[in-house]
XYZ file of C-alpha atoms in Angstrom:
567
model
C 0.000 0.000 0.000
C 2.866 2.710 0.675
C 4.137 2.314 -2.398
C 0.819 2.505 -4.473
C 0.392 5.590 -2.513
C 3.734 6.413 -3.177
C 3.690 5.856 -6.593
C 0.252 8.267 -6.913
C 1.622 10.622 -4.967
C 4.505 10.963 -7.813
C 2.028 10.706 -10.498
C -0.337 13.200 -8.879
C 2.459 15.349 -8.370
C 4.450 15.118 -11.494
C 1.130 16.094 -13.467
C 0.281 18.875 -11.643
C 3.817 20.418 -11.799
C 3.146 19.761 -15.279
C -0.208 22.142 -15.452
C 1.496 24.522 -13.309
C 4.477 24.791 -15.751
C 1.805 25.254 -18.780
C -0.356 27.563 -17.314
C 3.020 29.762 -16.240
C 4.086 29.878 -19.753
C 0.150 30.956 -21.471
C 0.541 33.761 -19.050
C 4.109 34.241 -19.804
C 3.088 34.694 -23.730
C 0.050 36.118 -23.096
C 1.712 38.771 -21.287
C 4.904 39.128 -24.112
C 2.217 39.551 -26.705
C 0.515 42.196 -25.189
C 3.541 44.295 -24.660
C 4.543 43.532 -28.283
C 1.313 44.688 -29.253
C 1.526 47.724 -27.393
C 5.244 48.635 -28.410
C 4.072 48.490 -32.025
C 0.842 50.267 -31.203
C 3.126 53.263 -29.572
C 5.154 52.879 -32.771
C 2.963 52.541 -35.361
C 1.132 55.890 -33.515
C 4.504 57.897 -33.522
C 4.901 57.403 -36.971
C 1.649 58.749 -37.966
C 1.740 61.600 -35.785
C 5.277 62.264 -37.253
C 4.076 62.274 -41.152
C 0.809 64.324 -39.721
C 3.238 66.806 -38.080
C 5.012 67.458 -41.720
C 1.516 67.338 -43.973
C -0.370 69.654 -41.285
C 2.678 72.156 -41.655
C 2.552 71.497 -45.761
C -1.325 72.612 -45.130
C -0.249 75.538 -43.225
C 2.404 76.698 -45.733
C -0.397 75.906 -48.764
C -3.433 77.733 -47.602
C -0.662 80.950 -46.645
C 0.455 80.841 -50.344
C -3.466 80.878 -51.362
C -4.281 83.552 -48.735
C -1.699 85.886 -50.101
C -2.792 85.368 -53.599
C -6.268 86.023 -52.431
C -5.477 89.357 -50.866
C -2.998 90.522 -54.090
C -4.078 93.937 -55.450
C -6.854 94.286 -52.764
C -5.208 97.431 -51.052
C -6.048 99.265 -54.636
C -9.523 97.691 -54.780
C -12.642 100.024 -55.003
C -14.892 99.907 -51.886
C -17.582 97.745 -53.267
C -15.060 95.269 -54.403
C -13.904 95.178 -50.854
C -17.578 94.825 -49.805
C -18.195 92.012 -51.949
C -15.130 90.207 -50.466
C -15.907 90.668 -47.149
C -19.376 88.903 -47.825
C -17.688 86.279 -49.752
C -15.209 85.694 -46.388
C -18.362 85.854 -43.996
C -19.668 82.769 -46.135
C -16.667 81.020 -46.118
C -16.265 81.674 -42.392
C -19.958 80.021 -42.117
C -19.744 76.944 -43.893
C -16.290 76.463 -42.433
C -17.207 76.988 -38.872
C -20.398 74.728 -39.222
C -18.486 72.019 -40.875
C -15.888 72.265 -37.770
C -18.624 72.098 -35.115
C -19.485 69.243 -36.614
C -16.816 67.449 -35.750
C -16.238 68.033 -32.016
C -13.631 69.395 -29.882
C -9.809 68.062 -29.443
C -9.420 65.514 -27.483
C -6.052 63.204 -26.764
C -6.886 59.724 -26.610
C -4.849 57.155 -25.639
C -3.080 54.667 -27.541
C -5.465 51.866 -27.079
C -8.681 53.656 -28.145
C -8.991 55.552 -31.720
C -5.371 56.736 -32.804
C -5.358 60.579 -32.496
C -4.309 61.007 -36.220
C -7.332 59.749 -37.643
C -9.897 61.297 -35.100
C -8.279 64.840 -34.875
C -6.299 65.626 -38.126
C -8.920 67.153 -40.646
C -10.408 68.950 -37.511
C -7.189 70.695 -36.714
C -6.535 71.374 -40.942
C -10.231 73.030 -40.504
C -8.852 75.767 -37.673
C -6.192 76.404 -39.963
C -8.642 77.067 -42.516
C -11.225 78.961 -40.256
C -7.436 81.359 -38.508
C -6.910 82.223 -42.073
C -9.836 83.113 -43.448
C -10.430 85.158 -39.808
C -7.050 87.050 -40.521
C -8.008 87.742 -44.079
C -11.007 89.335 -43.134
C -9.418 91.213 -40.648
C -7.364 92.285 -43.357
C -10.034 93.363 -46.046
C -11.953 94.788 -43.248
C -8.656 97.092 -42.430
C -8.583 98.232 -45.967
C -12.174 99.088 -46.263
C -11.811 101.238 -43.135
C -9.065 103.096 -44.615
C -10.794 103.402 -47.814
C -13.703 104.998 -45.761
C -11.504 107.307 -43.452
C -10.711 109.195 -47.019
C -14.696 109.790 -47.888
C -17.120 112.487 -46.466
C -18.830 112.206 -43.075
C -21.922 111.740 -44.917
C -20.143 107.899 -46.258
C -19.087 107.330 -43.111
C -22.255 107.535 -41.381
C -24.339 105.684 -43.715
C -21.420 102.885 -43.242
C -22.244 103.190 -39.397
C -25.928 102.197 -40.574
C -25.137 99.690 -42.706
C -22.742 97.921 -39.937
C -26.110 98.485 -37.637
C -28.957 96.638 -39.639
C -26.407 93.823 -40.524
C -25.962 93.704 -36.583
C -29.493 93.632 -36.429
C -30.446 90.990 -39.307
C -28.043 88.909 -38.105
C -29.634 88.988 -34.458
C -33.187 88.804 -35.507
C -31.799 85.675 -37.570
C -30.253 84.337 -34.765
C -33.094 84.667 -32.823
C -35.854 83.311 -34.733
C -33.681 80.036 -35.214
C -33.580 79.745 -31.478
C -36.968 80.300 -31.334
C -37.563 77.132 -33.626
C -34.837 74.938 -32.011
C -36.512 75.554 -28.616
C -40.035 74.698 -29.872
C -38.805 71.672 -30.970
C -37.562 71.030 -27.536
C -40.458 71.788 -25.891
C -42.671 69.295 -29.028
C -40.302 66.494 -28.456
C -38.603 66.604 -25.145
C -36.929 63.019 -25.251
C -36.319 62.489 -28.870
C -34.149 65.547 -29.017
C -32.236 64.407 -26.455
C -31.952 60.811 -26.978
C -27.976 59.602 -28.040
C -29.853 57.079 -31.001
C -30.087 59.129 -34.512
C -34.228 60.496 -35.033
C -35.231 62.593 -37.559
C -35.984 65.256 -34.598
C -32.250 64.592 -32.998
C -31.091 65.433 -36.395
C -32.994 68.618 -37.343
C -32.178 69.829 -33.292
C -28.310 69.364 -34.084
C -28.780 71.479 -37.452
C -30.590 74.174 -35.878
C -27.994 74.469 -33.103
C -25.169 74.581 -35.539
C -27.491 77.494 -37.172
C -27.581 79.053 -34.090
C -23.874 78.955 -32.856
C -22.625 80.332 -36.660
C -25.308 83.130 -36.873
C -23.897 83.751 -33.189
C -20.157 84.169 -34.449
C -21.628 86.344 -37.590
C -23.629 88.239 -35.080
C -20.717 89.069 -33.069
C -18.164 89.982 -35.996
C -20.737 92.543 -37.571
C -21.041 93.975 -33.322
C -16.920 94.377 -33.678
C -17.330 95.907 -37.219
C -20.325 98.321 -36.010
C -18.042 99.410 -32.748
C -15.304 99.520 -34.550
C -17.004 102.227 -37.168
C -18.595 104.211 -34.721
C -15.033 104.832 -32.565
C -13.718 106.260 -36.069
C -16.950 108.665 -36.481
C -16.242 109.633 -32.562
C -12.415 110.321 -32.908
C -12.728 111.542 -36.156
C -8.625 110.620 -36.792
C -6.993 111.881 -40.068
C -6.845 109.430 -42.893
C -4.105 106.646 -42.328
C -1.874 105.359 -44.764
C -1.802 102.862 -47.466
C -1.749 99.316 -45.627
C 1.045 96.558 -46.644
C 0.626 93.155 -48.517
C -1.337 90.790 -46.716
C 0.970 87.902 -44.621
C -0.717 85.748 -42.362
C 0.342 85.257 -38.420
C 2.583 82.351 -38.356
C 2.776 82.032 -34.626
C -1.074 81.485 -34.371
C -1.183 78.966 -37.133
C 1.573 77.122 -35.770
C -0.152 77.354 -31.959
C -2.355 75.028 -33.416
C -0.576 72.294 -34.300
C 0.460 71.874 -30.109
C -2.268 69.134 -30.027
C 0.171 67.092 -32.710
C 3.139 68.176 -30.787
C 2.427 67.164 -27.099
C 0.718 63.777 -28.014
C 3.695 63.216 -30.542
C 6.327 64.125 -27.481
C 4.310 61.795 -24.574
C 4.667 59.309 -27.190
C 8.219 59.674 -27.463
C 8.532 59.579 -23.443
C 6.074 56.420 -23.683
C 8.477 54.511 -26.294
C 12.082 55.863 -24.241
C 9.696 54.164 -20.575
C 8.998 51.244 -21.874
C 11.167 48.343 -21.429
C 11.333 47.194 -24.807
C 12.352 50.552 -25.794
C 15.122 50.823 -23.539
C 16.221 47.144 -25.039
C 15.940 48.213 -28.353
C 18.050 51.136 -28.246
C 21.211 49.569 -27.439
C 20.189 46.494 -30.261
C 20.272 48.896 -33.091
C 23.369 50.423 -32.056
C 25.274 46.781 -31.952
C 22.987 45.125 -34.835
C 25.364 47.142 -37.779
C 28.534 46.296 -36.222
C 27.448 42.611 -35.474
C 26.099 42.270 -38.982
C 29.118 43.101 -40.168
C 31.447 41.383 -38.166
C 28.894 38.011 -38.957
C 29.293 38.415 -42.726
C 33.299 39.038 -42.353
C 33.074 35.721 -40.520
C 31.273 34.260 -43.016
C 33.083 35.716 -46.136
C 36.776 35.757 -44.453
C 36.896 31.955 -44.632
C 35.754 31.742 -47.955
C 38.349 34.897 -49.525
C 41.260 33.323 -47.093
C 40.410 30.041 -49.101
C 39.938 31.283 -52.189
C 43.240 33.338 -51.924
C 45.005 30.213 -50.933
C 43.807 27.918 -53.876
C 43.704 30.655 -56.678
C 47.495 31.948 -55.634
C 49.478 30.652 -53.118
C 48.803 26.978 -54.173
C 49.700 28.049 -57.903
C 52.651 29.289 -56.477
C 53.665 26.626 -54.623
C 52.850 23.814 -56.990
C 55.974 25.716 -59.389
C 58.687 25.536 -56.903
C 61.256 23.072 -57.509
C 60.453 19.416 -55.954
C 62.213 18.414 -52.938
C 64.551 15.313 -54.059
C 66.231 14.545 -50.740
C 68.164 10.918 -51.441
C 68.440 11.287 -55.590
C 70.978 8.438 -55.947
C 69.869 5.728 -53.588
C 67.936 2.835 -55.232
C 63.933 3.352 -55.431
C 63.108 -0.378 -54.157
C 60.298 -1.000 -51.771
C 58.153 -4.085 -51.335
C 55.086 -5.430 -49.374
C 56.209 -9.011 -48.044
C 54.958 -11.310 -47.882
C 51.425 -10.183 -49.281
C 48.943 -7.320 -48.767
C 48.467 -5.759 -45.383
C 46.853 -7.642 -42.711
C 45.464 -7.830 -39.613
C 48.267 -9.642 -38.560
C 51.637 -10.718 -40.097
C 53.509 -13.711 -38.907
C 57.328 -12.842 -38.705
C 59.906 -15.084 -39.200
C 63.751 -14.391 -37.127
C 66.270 -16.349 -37.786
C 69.385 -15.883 -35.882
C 71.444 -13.107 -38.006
C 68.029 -10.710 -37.521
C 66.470 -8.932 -34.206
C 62.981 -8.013 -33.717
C 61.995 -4.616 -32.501
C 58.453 -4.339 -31.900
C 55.757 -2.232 -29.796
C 54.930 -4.975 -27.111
C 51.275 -4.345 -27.407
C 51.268 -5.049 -30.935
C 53.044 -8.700 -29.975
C 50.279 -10.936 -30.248
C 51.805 -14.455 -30.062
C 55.446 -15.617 -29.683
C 57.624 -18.742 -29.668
C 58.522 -19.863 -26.626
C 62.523 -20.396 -27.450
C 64.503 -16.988 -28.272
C 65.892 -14.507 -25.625
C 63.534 -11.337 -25.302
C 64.677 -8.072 -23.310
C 63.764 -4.535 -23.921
C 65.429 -2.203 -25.796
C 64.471 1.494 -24.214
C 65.451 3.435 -27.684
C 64.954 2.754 -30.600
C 67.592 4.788 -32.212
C 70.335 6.028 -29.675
C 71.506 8.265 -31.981
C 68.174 10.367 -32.047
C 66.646 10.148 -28.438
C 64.414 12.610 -28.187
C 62.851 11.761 -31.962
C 62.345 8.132 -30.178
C 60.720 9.211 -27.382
C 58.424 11.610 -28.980
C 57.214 9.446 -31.656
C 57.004 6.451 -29.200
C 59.514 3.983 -29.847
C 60.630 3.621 -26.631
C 60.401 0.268 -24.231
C 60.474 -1.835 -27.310
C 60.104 -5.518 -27.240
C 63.371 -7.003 -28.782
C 63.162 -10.911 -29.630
C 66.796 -12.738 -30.713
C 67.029 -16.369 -31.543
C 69.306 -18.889 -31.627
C 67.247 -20.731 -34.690
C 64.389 -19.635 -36.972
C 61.011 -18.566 -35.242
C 57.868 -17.256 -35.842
C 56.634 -14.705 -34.201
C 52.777 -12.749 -34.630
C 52.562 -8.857 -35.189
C 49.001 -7.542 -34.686
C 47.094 -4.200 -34.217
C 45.507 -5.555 -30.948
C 44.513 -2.347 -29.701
C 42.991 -0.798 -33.314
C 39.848 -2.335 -34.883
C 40.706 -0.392 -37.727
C 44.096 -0.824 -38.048
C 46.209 -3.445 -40.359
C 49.855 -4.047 -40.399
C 52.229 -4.243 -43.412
C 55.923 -5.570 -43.815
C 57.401 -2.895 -45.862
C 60.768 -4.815 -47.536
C 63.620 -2.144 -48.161
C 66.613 -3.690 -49.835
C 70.222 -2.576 -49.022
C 70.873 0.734 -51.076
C 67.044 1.438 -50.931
C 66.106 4.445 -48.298
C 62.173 5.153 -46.944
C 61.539 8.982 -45.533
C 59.340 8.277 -43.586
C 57.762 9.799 -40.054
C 58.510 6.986 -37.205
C 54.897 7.299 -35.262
C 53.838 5.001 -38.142
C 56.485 2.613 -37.277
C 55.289 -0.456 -35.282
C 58.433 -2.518 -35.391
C 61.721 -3.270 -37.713
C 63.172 -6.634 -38.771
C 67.166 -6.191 -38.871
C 70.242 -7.280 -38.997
C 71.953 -7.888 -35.860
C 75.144 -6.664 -37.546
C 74.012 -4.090 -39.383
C 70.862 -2.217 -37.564
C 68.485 0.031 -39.570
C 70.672 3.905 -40.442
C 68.847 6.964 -39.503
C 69.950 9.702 -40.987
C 68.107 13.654 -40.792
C 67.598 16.048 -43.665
C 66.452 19.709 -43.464
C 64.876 21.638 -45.457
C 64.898 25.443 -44.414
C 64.573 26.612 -47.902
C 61.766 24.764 -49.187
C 58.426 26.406 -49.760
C 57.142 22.825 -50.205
C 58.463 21.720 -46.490
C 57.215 25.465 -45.139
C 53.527 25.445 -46.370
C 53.833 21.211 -45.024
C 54.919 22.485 -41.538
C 57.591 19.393 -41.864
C 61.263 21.468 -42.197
C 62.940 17.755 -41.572
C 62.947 14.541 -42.986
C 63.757 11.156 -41.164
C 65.459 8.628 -43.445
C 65.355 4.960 -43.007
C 68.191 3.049 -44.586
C 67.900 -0.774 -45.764
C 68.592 -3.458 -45.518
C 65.489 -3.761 -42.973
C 61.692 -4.832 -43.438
C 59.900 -2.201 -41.464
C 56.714 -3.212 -39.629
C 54.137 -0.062 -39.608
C 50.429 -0.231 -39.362
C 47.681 2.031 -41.445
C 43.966 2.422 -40.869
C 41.765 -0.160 -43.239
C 45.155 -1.178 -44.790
C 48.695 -0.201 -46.197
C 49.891 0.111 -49.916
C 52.295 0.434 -51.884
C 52.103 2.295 -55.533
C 54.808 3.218 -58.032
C 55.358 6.761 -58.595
C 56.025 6.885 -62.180
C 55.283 9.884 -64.066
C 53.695 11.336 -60.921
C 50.891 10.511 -58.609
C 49.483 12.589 -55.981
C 47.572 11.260 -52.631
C 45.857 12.962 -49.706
C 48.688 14.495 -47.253
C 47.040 13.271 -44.015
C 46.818 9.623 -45.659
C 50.550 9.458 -46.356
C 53.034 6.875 -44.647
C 56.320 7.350 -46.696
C 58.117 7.713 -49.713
C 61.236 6.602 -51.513
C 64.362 9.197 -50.762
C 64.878 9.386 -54.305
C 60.794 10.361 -55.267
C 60.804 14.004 -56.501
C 57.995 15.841 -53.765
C 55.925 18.319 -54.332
C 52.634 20.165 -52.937
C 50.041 19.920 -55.394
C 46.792 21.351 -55.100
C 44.091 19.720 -54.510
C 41.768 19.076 -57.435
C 38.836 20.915 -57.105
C 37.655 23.916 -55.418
C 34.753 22.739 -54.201
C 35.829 20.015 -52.658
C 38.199 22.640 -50.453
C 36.128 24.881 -49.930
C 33.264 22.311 -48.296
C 36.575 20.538 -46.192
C 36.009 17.261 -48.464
C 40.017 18.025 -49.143
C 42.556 19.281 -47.596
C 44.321 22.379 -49.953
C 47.409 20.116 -50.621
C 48.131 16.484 -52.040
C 51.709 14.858 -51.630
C 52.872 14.425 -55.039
C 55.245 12.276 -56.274
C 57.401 11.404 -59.400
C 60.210 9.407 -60.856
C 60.632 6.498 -62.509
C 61.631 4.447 -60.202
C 60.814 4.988 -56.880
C 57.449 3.935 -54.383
C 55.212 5.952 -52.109
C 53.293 3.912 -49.279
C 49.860 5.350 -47.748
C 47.152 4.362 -45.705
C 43.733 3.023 -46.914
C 41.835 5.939 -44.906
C 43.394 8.671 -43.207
C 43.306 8.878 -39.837
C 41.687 12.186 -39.791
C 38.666 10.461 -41.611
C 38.286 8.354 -38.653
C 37.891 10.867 -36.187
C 35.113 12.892 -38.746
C 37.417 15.252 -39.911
C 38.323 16.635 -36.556
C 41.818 18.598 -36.249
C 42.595 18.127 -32.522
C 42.884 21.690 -30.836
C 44.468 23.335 -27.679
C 48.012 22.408 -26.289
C 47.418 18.665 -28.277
C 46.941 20.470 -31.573
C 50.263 22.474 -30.650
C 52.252 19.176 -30.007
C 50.826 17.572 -33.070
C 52.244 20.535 -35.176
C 55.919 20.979 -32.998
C 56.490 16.940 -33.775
C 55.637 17.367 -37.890
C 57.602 20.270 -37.688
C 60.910 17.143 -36.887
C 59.531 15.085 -39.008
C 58.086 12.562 -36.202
């Protein structure tokens, strides 16, 4: 029973953890989505206010130009002329002013309701309109007066009269359509006020837009009436001519402060907001990183190209390096193909040196010691390529011994024959054992190449030469082989064992760009040529087998320091 309940108690909790997880990370998007939404909201509602900010001053600048042109030749204009205009303003004023009212005060709104752009723009082009058409009537008005000021007293007074009964029309006017909007009232009480549209609603709104533009009419013909009658009473001399007509920029551009402060909260929003504060510093790094990304990208592929295209070219002309040129170019697989394992047979004038893990089965008769170098002559090339601690097997009568890669699935071993005369450069951490002469033990002998472009771009400035008569023992990944040079051959670098000293070697480049480029091939192939001579390789590289990977850090640095000797 405990652990059923135990087990539940897991389940129970596991599963709930589970729905507490989900439900944390709906909320979690939920929440990222609506502050996405509103970033882009406060964005997309910057921008417009931004392009409404630079078409409302367009407007401003527009109707100016039009309002100038209006007003051109007006100061020389005969007084009925001037009349007529005035008239033609006060219309203009009405429809203008009506249309306006119709469309409701200035409000801000906020982001989340109706962007203020689109409620508020053509309202605010509309005062524009109505502020110029105000100060061009102020204008003509000004001239008229002045045109007046020069007639008799008799003008002037009947002017004072005319001012008066258009004070009074417009009054009487005013009153009788106040008179109808308030017996409509009192006829239909609820209708005229309900919010739903009614045909009463309707004609109450147009009678009260009537009323308020017969009320601004009413008051500018009261200003023009006072203003006549203060001439009449001072009775001032004639002024002089009045100046070109040019509108009051500071009160047109007062009106655009709606546009201005929502445009500026905005801006304070967008700096608050966290996303804004992010984004700030992400466009400032996103041009750098962009670039840096694509010279990551495009370095590689320029270095490369640079390398195959020139350097490679180059290279591949340089004289061969021929280190050996007169020994003999012998070199033989005995007794057969690579193997898994080769049996060895000593006889008493020969010694076996071999790796002792790579000693898989012995005779029981024959003296075996170990021999700590291989080579006393070169110690520390022994010890770094790891011929050290060496098996070595003597007999007193033939024996056969068993060599096999016991440590390497991959691995095969291959008795490389080299005659007396016959020398194999060759680097000695392919080297598993050697079959000598007890008399006569395999020469060594070192060759630098400090002058070589081909042992420069190889990283190998020396060259380890092994001197028959010996068969060498080494061991290659899926197999070893041995091919004739010829007229020239060329092989992967990373799958080559070693070479006869008399082979003319080069740095070719690999075949095809492509293939470089992708890392299918290394940039150069050994090459080899002569006609008589051998090069021995491995089946696969051992760079294959690990997929490709170049080993890195201090390993990568020892790897390169040892190729640099030649081990």
């Amino acid at each position: 029973m405990i652990a059923l309940a135990t087990a539940l108690g897991r389940f129970v909790l596991r599963h709930f953890l589970s729905f507490v997880l989900i439900c944390s990370v709906l909320l979690l998007a939920q929440w990222g989505w609506a502050q996405w939404r509103a970033w882009q909201a406060l964005q997309t509602e910057a921008a417009q206010l931004a392009a409404a900010q630079a078409a409302f001053s367009g407007h401003i600048q527009a109707q100016a130009a039009a309002s100038r042109q209006h007003t051109t030749g007006l100061a020389a204009a005969p007084l009925a002329v001037l009349t007529e205009r005035l008239q033609t303003l006060d219309e203009r004023l009405r429809r203008a002013q009506q249309e306006r009212a119709g469309l409701g005060g200035v409000v801000l709104l906020d982001a989340e309701r109706t962007p203020f752009v689109q409620a508020h723009l053509q309202a605010l082009r509309l005062d524009v309109d109505i502020q110029l058409l105000q100060q061009e009537r102020a204008y003509v008005q000004e001239l008229r007066w002045r045109l007046q000021a020069t007639q008799s007293a008799e003008q002037q007074r009947a002017e004072l009269q005319r001012l008066r009964q258009n004070h009074e029309r417009l009054y009487a006017q005013w009153q009788a359509v106040q008179a109808e909007r308030q017996a409509l009232l009192e006829s239909h009480p609820i209708k005229c006020r309900l919010p739903v549209a009614s045909p009463e609603r309707t004609a109450c709104e147009d009678l009260r837009q009537q009323q308020a533009a017969l009320l601004a009419a009413n008051q500018r013909a009261a200003a023009d009436h006072a203003a006549q009658r203060t001439r009449l009473q001072q009775a001032a001399p004639a002024p002089g001519p009045l100046g070109a007509f040019e509108p009051h920029q500071a009160a047109l551009q007062a009106l655009a402060a709606p546009l201005q402060a929502r445009h500026a909260a905005l801006i304070t929003q967008q700096g608050q907001h966290w996303l804004g504060r992010l984004a700030v510093p992400v466009r400032q790094v996103v041009p750098t990183a962009l670039l840096i990304l694509l010279g990551i990208v495009l370095a590689p592929l320029g270095v490369k190209a640079l390398l195959y295209f020139v350097l490679a070219p180059l290279a591949q002309r340089r004289p061969p390096v021929c280190l050996l040129p007169h020994t003999l170019g012998a070199l033989e697989l005995v007794p057969g193909p690579s193997a898994v394992s080769h049996e060895v047979r000593v006889d008493p004038d020969h010694e076996l040196l071999v790796h002792p893990e790579f000693l898989q089965s012995t005779a029981v008769q024959g003296d075996k010691d170990t021999c700590w170098l291989f080579s006393t002559r070169y110690p520390f090339t022994s010890l770094a390529s790891g011929l050290v601690a060496l098996t070595r097997v003597r007999t007193h009568e033939a024996a056969c011994y068993v060599v096999s890669a016991t440590h390497d699935a991959h691995s095969e071993i291959g008795m490389l024959h080299l005659p007396a005369g016959a020398a194999l450069v060759m680097q000695p951490h392919n080297l598993v054992g050697v079959l000598q002469r007890r008399d006569a033990p395999v020469r060594i002998t070192s060759h630098w190449r400090l002058g070589s472009l081909h042992a420069w771009l190889t990283l190998q400035l020396r060259y380890l030469a092994f001197h028959g008569p010996a068969q060498l023992i080494v061991q290659g990944c899926r197999g070893v082989r041995v091919e004739h040079a010829g007229q020239g051959r060329s092989i992967q670098q990373a799958a080559t064992i070693g070479f006869n000293a008399n082979l003319a070697y080069t740095t070719r480049r690999s075949d095809t760009f492509g293939a470089y480029l992708l890392g299918k091939q290394g940039l150069f192939n050994d090459s080899f040529d002569g006609a008589e001579g051998f090069y021995v390789y491995e089946e696969m590289p051992h760079t294959l087998l690990r997929g490709g990977r170049v080993r890195r850090g201090l390993e990568g640095v020892a790897d390169s320091l040892l190729k640099v000797f030649g081990i």
